[in-house]
Tab-separated table of C-alpha atoms in Angstrom:
chain	number	residue	atom	x	y	z
E	1361	MET	CA	11.522	18.188	5.794
E	1362	VAL	CA	11.006	21.103	3.486
E	1363	ALA	CA	10.093	24.574	4.694
E	1364	GLY	CA	6.396	25.110	5.209
E	1365	GLU	CA	5.667	21.433	5.668
E	1366	GLU	CA	4.012	21.883	9.069
E	1367	GLU	CA	1.571	24.309	7.485
E	1368	GLU	CA	0.872	21.779	4.743
E	1369	TYR	CA	0.029	19.141	7.341
E	1370	LYS	CA	-2.847	21.246	8.619
E	1371	MET	CA	-4.566	20.656	5.312
E	1372	ASP	CA	-4.856	17.001	6.166
E	1373	GLY	CA	-7.366	17.561	8.924
E	1374	ASP	CA	-9.941	18.350	6.268
E	1375	PRO	CA	-12.506	15.636	5.486
E	1376	VAL	CA	-11.543	13.284	2.679
E	1377	SER	CA	-13.548	13.871	-0.470
E	1378	PRO	CA	-14.261	11.139	-3.054
E	1379	THR	CA	-13.316	13.692	-5.707
E	1380	ASP	CA	-9.791	14.105	-4.295
E	1381	LEU	CA	-7.181	12.750	-6.683
E	1382	SER	CA	-5.621	10.686	-3.888
E	1383	GLU	CA	-8.964	8.970	-3.229
E	1384	ILE	CA	-9.635	8.475	-6.930
E	1385	LEU	CA	-6.213	6.838	-7.248
E	1386	LYS	CA	-6.817	4.647	-4.208
E	1387	GLU	CA	-10.145	3.375	-5.487
E	1388	GLY	CA	-9.076	3.166	-9.109
E	1389	THR	CA	-6.009	1.001	-8.462
E	1390	LYS	CA	-7.377	-1.418	-5.855
E	1391	GLU	CA	-7.592	-4.370	-8.242
E	1392	SER	CA	-4.103	-3.740	-9.630
E	1393	HIS	CA	-2.745	-3.404	-6.108
E	1394	ASP	CA	-4.297	-6.731	-5.110
E	1395	ARG	CA	-2.851	-8.456	-8.174
E	1396	ALA	CA	0.619	-7.128	-7.413
E	1397	GLU	CA	0.349	-8.144	-3.763
E	1398	ASN	CA	-0.660	-11.671	-4.747
E	1399	THR	CA	2.139	-12.422	-7.185
E	1400	GLN	CA	4.166	-15.408	-6.065
E	1401	PHE	CA	7.335	-13.343	-5.741
E	1402	VAL	CA	5.725	-10.888	-3.316
E	1403	LYS	CA	4.042	-13.638	-1.285
E	1404	ASP	CA	7.334	-15.522	-0.987
E	1405	PHE	CA	9.188	-12.354	-0.038
E	1406	LEU	CA	6.722	-11.633	2.766
E	1407	LYS	CA	7.252	-15.174	4.067
E	1408	GLY	CA	11.024	-14.664	4.052
E	1409	LYS	CA	11.434	-17.187	1.220
E	1410	ILE	CA	13.868	-15.133	-0.819
E	1411	HIS	CA	17.128	-16.316	-2.368
E	1412	ARG	CA	20.007	-13.876	-2.010
E	1413	GLU	CA	20.660	-13.879	-5.764
E	1414	LEU	CA	17.013	-13.099	-6.450
E	1415	PHE	CA	17.111	-10.271	-3.921
E	1416	LYS	CA	20.135	-8.867	-5.734
E	1417	LEU	CA	18.359	-9.001	-9.083
E	1418	GLY	CA	15.319	-7.318	-7.586
E	1419	THR	CA	17.540	-4.530	-6.283
E	1420	VAL	CA	19.020	-4.142	-9.761
E	1421	ALA	CA	15.523	-3.788	-11.223
E	1422	LEU	CA	14.708	-1.113	-8.657
E	1423	TYR	CA	17.923	0.752	-9.437
E	1424	PHE	CA	17.157	1.065	-13.150
E	1425	THR	CA	13.517	1.913	-12.468
E	1426	TYR	CA	14.227	4.666	-9.941
E	1427	SER	CA	17.121	6.029	-11.974
E	1428	ALA	CA	14.809	6.604	-14.927
E	1429	MET	CA	11.940	7.898	-12.811
E	1430	GLU	CA	14.047	10.352	-10.840
E	1431	GLU	CA	15.893	11.626	-13.890
E	1432	GLU	CA	12.554	12.425	-15.508
E	1433	MET	CA	11.371	14.051	-12.289
E	1434	ASP	CA	14.490	16.216	-12.193
E	1435	ARG	CA	13.863	17.179	-15.795
E	1436	ASN	CA	10.284	18.177	-14.979
E	1437	ALA	CA	10.879	19.607	-11.504
E	1438	GLU	CA	9.280	22.925	-12.437
E	1439	HIS	CA	6.504	21.608	-14.644
E	1440	PRO	CA	3.209	22.794	-13.097
E	1441	ALA	CA	1.612	19.366	-13.540
E	1442	PHE	CA	4.301	17.722	-11.400
E	1443	ALA	CA	6.201	20.373	-9.403
E	1444	PRO	CA	4.099	20.056	-6.180
E	1445	LEU	CA	5.162	16.391	-5.938
E	1446	TYR	CA	8.887	17.004	-6.350
E	1447	PHE	CA	10.630	15.916	-3.123
E	1448	PRO	CA	14.144	14.853	-4.154
E	1449	LEU	CA	15.707	15.210	-0.698
E	1450	GLU	CA	12.995	13.204	1.022
E	1451	LEU	CA	12.094	10.571	-1.564
E	1452	HIS	CA	14.727	9.906	-4.196
E	1453	ARG	CA	16.104	6.355	-3.997
E	1454	LYS	CA	18.798	6.119	-6.680
E	1455	GLU	CA	21.680	6.963	-4.358
E	1456	ALA	CA	20.471	4.531	-1.680
E	1457	LEU	CA	20.084	1.768	-4.270
E	1458	ALA	CA	23.614	2.414	-5.540
E	1459	LYS	CA	24.881	1.844	-1.973
E	1460	ASP	CA	22.904	-1.397	-1.755
E	1461	LEU	CA	24.359	-2.644	-5.026
E	1462	GLU	CA	27.865	-1.721	-3.865
E	1463	PHE	CA	27.288	-3.901	-0.798
E	1464	LEU	CA	25.597	-6.769	-2.666
E	1465	TYR	CA	27.910	-6.937	-5.704
E	1466	GLY	CA	31.071	-5.230	-4.510
E	1467	PRO	CA	33.286	-2.640	-6.223
E	1468	GLY	CA	32.673	-2.230	-9.928
E	1469	TRP	CA	29.052	-3.331	-9.616
E	1470	GLU	CA	28.074	-0.959	-12.426
E	1471	LYS	CA	29.764	-3.225	-14.943
E	1472	ARG	CA	28.133	-6.361	-13.527
E	1473	VAL	CA	24.464	-5.425	-13.664
E	1474	GLU	CA	22.050	-4.831	-16.508
E	1475	SER	CA	18.390	-4.042	-16.945
E	1476	SER	CA	16.173	-7.081	-17.505
E	1477	GLU	CA	13.601	-7.207	-20.288
E	1478	ALA	CA	10.647	-6.494	-17.984
E	1479	THR	CA	12.525	-3.694	-16.241
E	1480	GLN	CA	13.524	-2.165	-19.547
E	1481	ARG	CA	9.903	-2.001	-20.686
E	1482	TYR	CA	9.053	-0.225	-17.442
E	1483	VAL	CA	11.951	2.204	-17.903
E	1484	GLU	CA	10.951	2.970	-21.492
E	1485	ARG	CA	7.422	3.849	-20.407
E	1486	ILE	CA	8.717	6.176	-17.679
E	1487	ARG	CA	10.984	7.906	-20.210
E	1488	GLN	CA	8.093	8.287	-22.619
E	1489	VAL	CA	5.872	9.818	-19.941
E	1490	GLY	CA	8.562	12.205	-18.737
E	1491	GLN	CA	9.268	13.479	-22.225
E	1492	ARG	CA	5.742	13.594	-23.642
E	1493	GLU	CA	3.270	13.917	-20.771
E	1494	PRO	CA	4.988	14.934	-17.498
E	1495	GLY	CA	1.718	15.142	-15.599
E	1496	LEU	CA	1.533	11.366	-15.661
E	1497	LEU	CA	4.746	11.120	-13.636
E	1498	ALA	CA	2.455	11.653	-10.649
E	1499	ALA	CA	1.032	8.180	-11.224
E	1500	HIS	CA	4.456	6.508	-11.189
E	1501	ALA	CA	5.692	8.515	-8.203
E	1502	TYR	CA	2.550	7.788	-6.204
E	1503	THR	CA	2.593	4.071	-7.004
E	1504	ARG	CA	6.224	3.580	-6.020
E	1505	TYR	CA	6.963	6.023	-3.208
E	1506	MET	CA	3.760	5.567	-1.247
E	1507	GLY	CA	4.319	1.820	-1.279
E	1508	ASP	CA	7.922	2.234	-0.141
E	1509	LEU	CA	6.847	4.409	2.768
E	1510	SER	CA	3.959	2.124	3.762
E	1511	GLY	CA	5.467	-1.353	3.842
E	1512	GLY	CA	9.139	-0.582	3.426
E	1513	GLN	CA	10.272	-0.900	7.034
E	1514	VAL	CA	8.643	-4.304	7.429
E	1515	LEU	CA	10.079	-5.563	4.132
E	1516	LYS	CA	13.475	-4.306	5.250
E	1517	LYS	CA	13.292	-6.433	8.403
E	1518	VAL	CA	12.078	-9.467	6.451
E	1519	ALA	CA	15.042	-9.194	4.083
E	1520	GLN	CA	17.511	-8.726	6.944
E	1521	ARG	CA	16.238	-11.810	8.750
E	1522	ALA	CA	15.887	-14.005	5.700
E	1523	LEU	CA	19.286	-13.155	4.223
E	1524	GLY	CA	21.258	-12.496	7.384
E	1525	LEU	CA	21.976	-8.905	6.379
E	1526	PRO	CA	23.688	-6.686	8.969
E	1527	ALA	CA	21.647	-4.594	11.370
E	1528	THR	CA	23.569	-1.537	10.148
E	1529	GLY	CA	21.240	-1.433	7.139
E	1530	ASP	CA	23.823	-2.450	4.545
E	1531	GLY	CA	22.055	-3.942	1.536
E	1532	VAL	CA	18.664	-2.434	2.424
E	1533	GLN	CA	19.357	1.306	2.318
E	1534	PHE	CA	16.569	1.517	-0.251
E	1535	TYR	CA	14.035	1.157	2.571
E	1536	THR	CA	15.584	3.872	4.745
E	1537	PHE	CA	14.292	7.434	4.304
E	1538	ASP	CA	16.750	9.460	6.366
E	1539	ASN	CA	15.029	12.758	5.666
E	1540	ILE	CA	11.511	11.645	6.616
E	1541	SER	CA	11.072	11.466	10.372
E	1542	ASN	CA	7.384	10.557	10.283
E	1543	PRO	CA	6.314	8.501	7.222
E	1544	SER	CA	2.607	8.694	8.079
E	1545	ARG	CA	2.613	12.460	8.248
E	1546	PHE	CA	4.691	12.741	5.095
E	1547	LYS	CA	2.188	10.570	3.232
E	1548	GLN	CA	-0.525	12.933	4.401
E	1549	LEU	CA	1.461	15.829	2.976
E	1550	TYR	CA	1.992	13.982	-0.281
E	1551	ARG	CA	-1.717	13.236	-0.640
E	1552	ALA	CA	-2.489	16.897	0.060
E	1553	ARG	CA	-0.067	17.889	-2.677
E	1554	LEU	CA	-1.686	15.413	-5.046
E	1555	ASN	CA	-5.086	16.860	-4.310
E	1556	SER	CA	-3.778	20.368	-4.946
E	1557	LEU	CA	-2.839	19.576	-8.554
E	1558	GLU	CA	-5.005	21.397	-11.070
E	1559	THR	CA	-6.575	18.504	-12.952
E	1560	SER	CA	-9.601	18.007	-15.151
E	1561	GLU	CA	-11.798	14.942	-15.035
E	1562	GLU	CA	-10.008	13.635	-18.127
E	1563	SER	CA	-6.530	14.208	-16.697
E	1564	ARG	CA	-7.504	12.471	-13.434
E	1565	ARG	CA	-8.734	9.498	-15.445
E	1566	ARG	CA	-5.437	9.382	-17.345
E	1567	ILE	CA	-3.428	9.516	-14.116
E	1568	VAL	CA	-5.411	6.570	-12.712
E	1569	ASP	CA	-4.941	4.639	-15.968
E	1570	GLU	CA	-1.203	5.333	-15.821
E	1571	ALA	CA	-1.028	4.190	-12.193
E	1572	ASN	CA	-2.625	0.910	-13.241
E	1573	GLU	CA	-0.010	0.669	-15.987
E	1574	ALA	CA	2.692	1.227	-13.370
E	1575	PHE	CA	1.278	-1.659	-11.333
E	1576	ARG	CA	1.245	-3.809	-14.479
E	1577	PHE	CA	4.912	-3.091	-15.136
E	1578	ASN	CA	5.765	-3.944	-11.527
E	1579	ILE	CA	3.819	-7.201	-11.804
E	1580	GLU	CA	5.762	-8.107	-14.953
E	1581	VAL	CA	9.021	-7.541	-13.073
E	1582	PHE	CA	7.784	-9.688	-10.157
E	1583	GLU	CA	6.756	-12.487	-12.535
E	1584	GLU	CA	10.109	-12.326	-14.272
E	1585	LEU	CA	11.902	-12.621	-10.925
E	1586	ASP	CA	9.650	-15.521	-9.941
E	1587	LYS	CA	10.658	-17.433	-13.085
E	1588	ILE	CA	14.317	-16.859	-12.287
E	1589	GLY	CA	13.733	-17.871	-8.681
E	1590	LYS	CA	12.478	-21.283	-9.726
E	1591	THR	CA	15.929	-22.046	-11.136
E	1592	LEU	CA	17.853	-21.033	-8.000
E	1593	GLY	CA	16.806	-23.598	-5.403
E	1594	GLY	CA	16.270	-22.828	-1.705
E	1595	THR	CA	16.924	-19.772	0.439
E	1596	ASP	CA	20.155	-18.922	2.223
E	1597	GLN	CA	18.697	-19.169	5.726
E	1598	GLY	CA	18.266	-21.911	8.292
E	1599	ASP	CA	15.852	-22.072	11.185
E	1600	GLY	CA	17.877	-23.859	13.833
E	1601	VAL	CA	17.524	-22.370	17.327
E	1602	PRO	CA	18.924	-24.125	20.421
E	1603	LEU	CA	16.357	-25.044	23.065
E	1604	HIS	CA	18.662	-24.083	25.902
E	1605	ASN	CA	21.154	-21.255	26.135
E	1606	GLY	CA	23.844	-23.572	27.463
E	1607	LYS	CA	24.168	-21.776	30.788
E	1608	GLY	CA	23.550	-23.887	33.874
E	1609	ASP	CA	21.749	-27.186	34.103
E	1610	ALA	CA	18.547	-27.507	32.069
E	1611	ARG	CA	17.211	-29.845	34.766
E	1612	LYS	CA	17.048	-26.876	37.155
E	1613	CYS	CA	14.430	-25.244	34.969
E	1614	PRO	CA	11.074	-25.470	36.859
E	1615	PHE	CA	9.385	-26.452	33.612
E	1616	TYR	CA	11.866	-29.237	32.853
E	1617	ALA	CA	10.506	-32.652	31.976
E	1618	GLU	CA	12.300	-35.693	30.667
E	1619	LYS	CA	10.909	-37.102	27.450
E	1620	GLY	CA	10.074	-40.779	27.173
E	1621	ASN	CA	13.049	-41.376	24.854
E	1622	GLY	CA	15.488	-40.102	27.452
E	1623	GLU	CA	15.972	-36.676	25.882
E	1624	MET	CA	15.701	-33.597	28.031
E	1625	GLY	CA	12.750	-31.365	27.342
E	1626	CYS	CA	11.769	-27.949	28.666
E	1627	PRO	CA	8.382	-26.606	27.563
E	1628	LEU	CA	9.446	-23.027	28.316
E	1629	HIS	CA	12.621	-23.266	26.294
E	1630	SER	CA	10.760	-25.060	23.524
E	1631	ALA	CA	8.169	-22.303	23.394
E	1632	MET	CA	10.870	-19.639	23.403
E	1633	ALA	CA	12.656	-21.456	20.604
E	1634	VAL	CA	9.532	-21.309	18.475
E	1635	VAL	CA	9.007	-17.607	19.199
E	1636	GLN	CA	12.661	-16.827	18.496
E	1637	SER	CA	12.857	-18.935	15.352
E	1638	SER	CA	13.191	-17.081	12.087
E	1639	SER	CA	10.134	-18.880	10.708
E	1640	PHE	CA	7.897	-17.569	13.468
E	1641	GLN	CA	9.355	-14.073	13.260
E	1642	LEU	CA	9.051	-13.968	9.482
E	1643	VAL	CA	5.424	-15.088	9.614
E	1644	LEU	CA	4.734	-12.374	12.190
E	1645	ALA	CA	6.563	-9.813	10.049
E	1646	ALA	CA	4.620	-10.958	6.999
E	1647	LEU	CA	1.299	-10.419	8.765
E	1648	VAL	CA	2.352	-6.893	9.737
E	1649	ALA	CA	3.588	-6.272	6.194
E	1650	VAL	CA	0.279	-7.312	4.672
E	1651	ILE	CA	-1.516	-4.867	6.928
E	1652	ALA	CA	0.949	-2.115	6.065
E	1653	ILE	CA	0.731	-2.740	2.348
E	1654	TRP	CA	-3.072	-2.858	2.527
E	1655	CYS	CA	-2.855	0.698	3.882
E	1656	LEU	CA	-0.428	1.631	1.073
E	1657	LEU	CA	-2.849	4.072	-0.508
């Protein structure tokens, strides 16, 4: 955390005002947020229905997007219309995404990936904003980083379960913010910084419009990935879970009952199998993710 952050947090005890930029952004992007959340790609991801190749392509899209966004932020780090929102140590994702791509593609990944058409349009808009109207970078930063901090941990677990990624975090470093110990409190700080920006009614309107544009670009990337996904077939994960752990005699289980077809059946083990199955866990994770993403702003 940066120096003085604890003092900043005290600002967040103040009542929320409908004229705060953070509230104006929240209300002004609700429809765009709902559209993004209801794209087929996002819905499938939350259900754990994600092909490894599609996950890799999505990570590539994020890499090019964050590379452009963070380069423009670095360029405008001292611009008064953006400086209060500049948190490179806490928020920047390019390095983490590079580690993910190294894991997913292997050495020399830089020569094996390229920006898709939808991603390139997104990148071009970010470049344009950074060079011509830096104040609008706030819209792109808010749209991306607040979402990452809100639903990121749940999405990380969904991806790990669906794709069998290691618990060490390899392949999903993007979702890990090592320098933010309390995401909720950091989001409060970020909103306070947003509200501290000196903005006119016109500039606030433009920031909201740009945030809606950012959502539109993200939706285009999701739709592009969905089209690719339809050509890839099923996921890389199975749901098989043994009903008994193999230790001891299943007949000694007090809940054991023999099925009419001669097979052994244990209601307790059957219930545990359902709870432990990836399908059940992914559905549960998806429900939590929806709640987290709903609180994104």
